[in-house]
Coordinates of C-alpha atoms in Angstrom, one line a residue:
M9 CA -201.0 20.3 133.2
S10 CA -202.0 22.8 130.6
F11 CA -203.2 22.1 127.1
M12 CA -203.2 23.4 123.5
V13 CA -206.2 23.2 121.2
I14 CA -205.8 23.3 117.4
T15 CA -208.0 22.7 114.4
A16 CA -207.7 19.2 113.0
G17 CA -207.0 18.3 109.4
E18 CA -205.1 19.8 106.6
K19 CA -207.4 22.6 105.5
L20 CA -208.2 25.5 107.8
P21 CA -211.8 26.4 108.5
E22 CA -213.1 29.6 107.0
F23 CA -211.9 32.7 108.9
S24 CA -215.5 33.8 109.5
V25 CA -216.2 30.5 111.2
L26 CA -213.1 30.7 113.4
A27 CA -214.0 34.2 114.3
Q28 CA -217.4 33.0 115.5
V29 CA -215.8 30.3 117.6
L30 CA -213.3 32.6 119.2
S31 CA -215.9 35.3 119.8
T32 CA -218.2 32.8 121.6
A33 CA -215.5 30.9 123.5
L34 CA -213.3 33.8 124.6
N35 CA -216.0 36.5 124.8
L36 CA -214.4 38.7 122.2
D37 CA -216.0 41.5 120.2
R38 CA -216.5 40.9 116.5
D39 CA -213.4 42.9 115.3
T40 CA -211.1 41.4 117.9
A41 CA -212.3 37.9 117.1
A42 CA -211.8 38.5 113.4
G43 CA -208.3 39.6 113.9
A44 CA -207.5 36.7 116.2
A45 CA -209.0 34.3 113.6
R46 CA -206.8 35.7 110.9
R47 CA -203.6 35.5 112.9
C48 CA -204.0 32.2 114.8
W49 CA -203.6 29.8 111.8
G50 CA -205.6 27.2 113.6
L51 CA -203.8 27.5 116.9
L52 CA -207.0 28.2 118.9
G53 CA -205.6 28.3 122.4
R54 CA -202.6 27.3 124.4
D55 CA -201.6 27.0 128.1
L56 CA -205.3 26.3 128.9
E57 CA -206.5 24.5 132.0
E58 CA -208.4 21.3 131.3
A59 CA -211.8 22.9 131.8
A60 CA -211.0 25.8 129.5
A61 CA -209.7 23.4 126.8
A62 CA -212.8 21.3 127.0
G63 CA -215.0 24.4 126.8
L64 CA -213.1 25.6 123.7
E65 CA -213.5 22.1 122.1
A66 CA -217.2 22.2 122.8
R67 CA -217.6 25.6 121.2
C68 CA -215.7 24.4 118.1
A69 CA -218.0 21.3 117.9
E70 CA -221.0 23.6 117.9
F71 CA -219.7 25.3 114.7
G72 CA -218.6 22.0 113.1
V73 CA -214.9 22.6 113.6
A74 CA -212.9 19.5 114.4
T75 CA -210.1 19.9 116.9
L76 CA -207.1 18.2 118.5
R77 CA -205.8 18.7 122.0
F78 CA -202.1 18.4 123.0
P79 CA -200.3 18.9 126.4
C80 CA -198.2 22.1 126.7
P81 CA -195.5 22.8 126.0
Q82 CA -194.8 21.2 122.6
P83 CA -191.3 21.2 121.0
P84 CA -190.9 24.1 118.6
L85 CA -190.2 23.7 114.9
P86 CA -186.6 22.8 114.0
E87 CA -184.5 25.6 112.6
A88 CA -184.9 26.1 108.9
E89 CA -181.9 24.8 106.8
K90 CA -181.4 26.4 103.4
V91 CA -181.5 24.0 100.4
K92 CA -179.1 24.8 97.6
A93 CA -180.2 22.0 95.1
V94 CA -182.1 18.8 94.9
S95 CA -182.0 15.7 92.8
F96 CA -184.7 13.0 92.4
A97 CA -183.6 9.5 91.6
G98 CA -184.6 6.0 92.5
G99 CA -187.7 7.0 94.4
S100 CA -185.8 9.3 96.8
A101 CA -184.7 13.0 96.9
V102 CA -181.3 14.3 97.9
F103 CA -181.3 17.8 99.2
S104 CA -178.0 19.6 99.1
L105 CA -177.4 22.0 101.9
S106 CA -174.5 24.4 102.7
G107 CA -171.1 23.0 102.2
A108 CA -171.1 19.3 101.6
A109 CA -174.1 18.5 103.8
A110 CA -177.0 16.6 102.2
V111 CA -180.3 15.1 103.4
Q112 CA -181.8 12.1 101.7
A113 CA -185.6 11.6 102.0
A114 CA -188.2 9.1 100.7
P115 CA -191.7 10.4 99.9
G116 CA -193.0 9.2 103.2
D117 CA -190.3 11.1 105.1
I118 CA -191.8 14.5 104.2
T119 CA -194.5 15.2 106.7
V120 CA -195.5 18.8 105.8
L121 CA -195.1 20.9 102.7
A122 CA -195.7 24.6 103.3
A123 CA -195.3 27.4 100.8
A124 CA -196.2 31.1 101.0
P125 CA -195.6 34.6 99.7
V126 CA -194.2 36.5 102.7
K127 CA -193.3 40.1 103.2
Q128 CA -189.8 40.7 104.3
E129 CA -188.5 44.0 105.6
T130 CA -185.5 45.4 103.7
L131 CA -182.8 47.9 104.5
R132 CA -180.5 49.2 101.8
S133 CA -178.0 52.0 101.5
V134 CA -178.5 54.5 98.8
K135 CA -175.8 57.0 97.7
T136 CA -177.2 60.4 96.6
T137 CA -175.6 63.7 95.7
E138 CA -176.9 66.7 97.5
G139 CA -176.1 70.4 97.0
P140 CA -176.1 73.1 99.8
S141 CA -179.2 73.4 101.8
S142 CA -181.5 76.5 101.5
R143 CA -180.2 77.7 104.8
E144 CA -176.6 77.4 103.7
K145 CA -177.3 79.3 100.5
A146 CA -179.1 82.1 102.5
V147 CA -176.1 82.5 104.8
R148 CA -173.7 82.8 101.9
L149 CA -175.9 85.3 100.1
G150 CA -176.0 87.3 103.3
I151 CA -172.2 87.4 103.5
M152 CA -172.0 88.4 99.9
A153 CA -174.5 91.3 100.4
A154 CA -172.6 92.5 103.6
T155 CA -169.1 92.2 102.3
G156 CA -169.4 92.5 98.5
L157 CA -167.1 89.6 98.2
P158 CA -168.0 86.9 95.7
I159 CA -168.6 83.7 97.6
G160 CA -169.6 80.4 96.0
M161 CA -172.8 78.6 96.9
G162 CA -170.9 75.6 98.1
K163 CA -170.1 72.2 96.7
S164 CA -172.3 69.2 96.2
K165 CA -171.5 66.2 98.4
E166 CA -172.3 62.5 98.4
V167 CA -174.6 61.3 101.2
N168 CA -175.3 57.7 102.1
R169 CA -178.9 57.1 103.2
E170 CA -180.6 54.0 104.6
V171 CA -183.9 53.3 102.9
R172 CA -186.4 50.9 104.5
G173 CA -188.9 49.0 102.5
S174 CA -190.5 45.6 102.1
E175 CA -190.6 43.1 99.3
M176 CA -192.5 40.0 98.5
S177 CA -190.6 36.7 98.7
F178 CA -191.7 33.1 98.2
C179 CA -190.4 30.1 100.1
L180 CA -191.2 26.4 100.5
D181 CA -190.6 24.6 103.7
L182 CA -190.3 20.8 103.9
L183 CA -190.7 19.2 107.3
L184 CA -189.2 15.8 107.9
D185 CA -190.7 15.0 111.3
R186 CA -188.9 11.7 111.9
Q187 CA -185.6 13.2 111.1
G188 CA -186.3 16.4 113.1
R189 CA -185.4 18.7 110.2
R190 CA -187.0 21.6 108.3
L191 CA -185.6 22.3 104.9
R192 CA -186.3 25.7 103.2
V193 CA -186.2 26.5 99.5
T194 CA -186.0 30.1 98.5
P195 CA -185.6 31.4 94.9
E196 CA -182.5 33.4 95.6
D197 CA -180.6 30.5 97.1
F198 CA -181.8 27.5 95.1
D199 CA -180.5 25.9 91.9
F200 CA -183.6 25.1 89.8
S201 CA -181.7 22.8 87.4
C202 CA -183.8 19.9 88.7
L203 CA -186.7 21.3 86.7
K204 CA -184.7 20.5 83.5
A205 CA -186.6 21.6 80.4
N206 CA -189.4 23.2 82.5
K207 CA -187.0 25.8 84.0
T208 CA -187.8 29.4 83.1
Y209 CA -186.1 32.7 83.5
S210 CA -188.4 33.7 86.4
S211 CA -187.3 32.5 89.8
Q212 CA -190.9 33.0 91.2
V213 CA -192.3 30.8 88.4
N214 CA -189.6 28.2 89.0
L215 CA -190.5 28.0 92.7
R216 CA -194.1 27.4 91.8
L217 CA -193.0 24.6 89.4
F218 CA -190.8 23.1 92.1
C219 CA -193.7 23.3 94.6
A220 CA -195.7 21.2 92.2
E221 CA -192.9 18.7 91.8
A222 CA -192.4 18.4 95.6
A223 CA -196.1 17.9 96.1
A224 CA -196.1 15.1 93.4
F225 CA -193.1 13.5 95.0
A226 CA -194.6 13.5 98.5
P227 CA -198.4 13.0 97.9
G228 CA -199.0 12.0 101.5
A229 CA -197.5 15.2 103.0
A230 CA -199.9 17.7 104.6
R231 CA -200.1 20.9 102.5
N232 CA -200.7 24.4 103.8
T233 CA -203.0 27.1 102.6
G234 CA -200.4 28.7 100.4
L235 CA -199.3 25.6 98.7
L236 CA -202.9 24.5 98.0
A237 CA -203.5 27.9 96.4
M238 CA -200.4 27.6 94.3
L239 CA -201.3 24.1 93.1
A240 CA -204.9 25.3 92.2
S241 CA -203.5 28.4 90.4
R242 CA -205.4 30.6 92.7
P243 CA -204.4 34.3 93.3
L244 CA -202.0 34.6 96.2
S245 CA -202.3 38.3 97.0
A246 CA -205.3 37.8 99.3
L247 CA -203.6 35.2 101.5
P248 CA -203.0 36.7 104.9
Y249 CA -199.3 35.9 105.3
D250 CA -198.0 39.2 106.8
S251 CA -194.6 37.7 107.8
L252 CA -192.6 34.6 108.0
E253 CA -194.0 34.0 111.5
D254 CA -197.5 33.4 110.0
L255 CA -196.1 30.7 107.8
E256 CA -194.3 29.1 110.7
R257 CA -197.4 29.2 112.9
E258 CA -199.3 27.3 110.2
E259 CA -196.5 24.8 109.8
F260 CA -196.5 24.2 113.5
R261 CA -200.2 23.5 113.5
L262 CA -199.9 21.1 110.5
L263 CA -197.1 19.2 112.1
L264 CA -199.1 18.7 115.3
A265 CA -202.2 17.8 113.2
T266 CA -200.2 15.0 111.4
R267 CA -199.1 13.7 114.8
G268 CA -202.6 13.6 116.1
A269 CA -204.2 12.2 113.0

């Protein structure tokens, strides 16, 4: 049997502490350990033999890092389901999904609340108008010089180009462990009417407000680094969410931590 070792509790240890743990336990140089600490999101090791898992736990204890051990493999996160709207009434929440589907949840049903600003790659088509190239113009001028015949420089033409980029997007995931569901709220897909008079013209501000409402509705749910920063009105730009996969790794750890608590 192999094992997985994760950090316990809601809040992650400081990255500098995790880097020291990983450097000592895995014999990594400082830069490699720092990168691993930044990317692991508390998932310290997996597919470890029992002796290796015990050794990693011992190193964590030396640095005051509480851990939990689980057998491998563990079930993955449920697929995210996009939420279109939500209503709160009678101590429960009804999440409207695509079509006529809906999920009803009491505060205790929500195991994890995880929010983050994540970078998403974009690909868009841009139509531009381009004239003849310098080479085409030179060829035409050469023909004019050789023949003496007037020749136009050529017509402009429309060209479609694909432009790659990235944009910052916010999302909130709600994990309902007993129901085996993961609900996702994104500004572009969600109706913020539930905010009532607090609703603003900014979708990003609205998502922050909804995050606060969700946290108040489910006070017992574990909260991730991004949500804790939002609730404390701390800057989000320094948070190391390079992609949606970072958020999902953190959610996975929090879900396991709630099961092992």
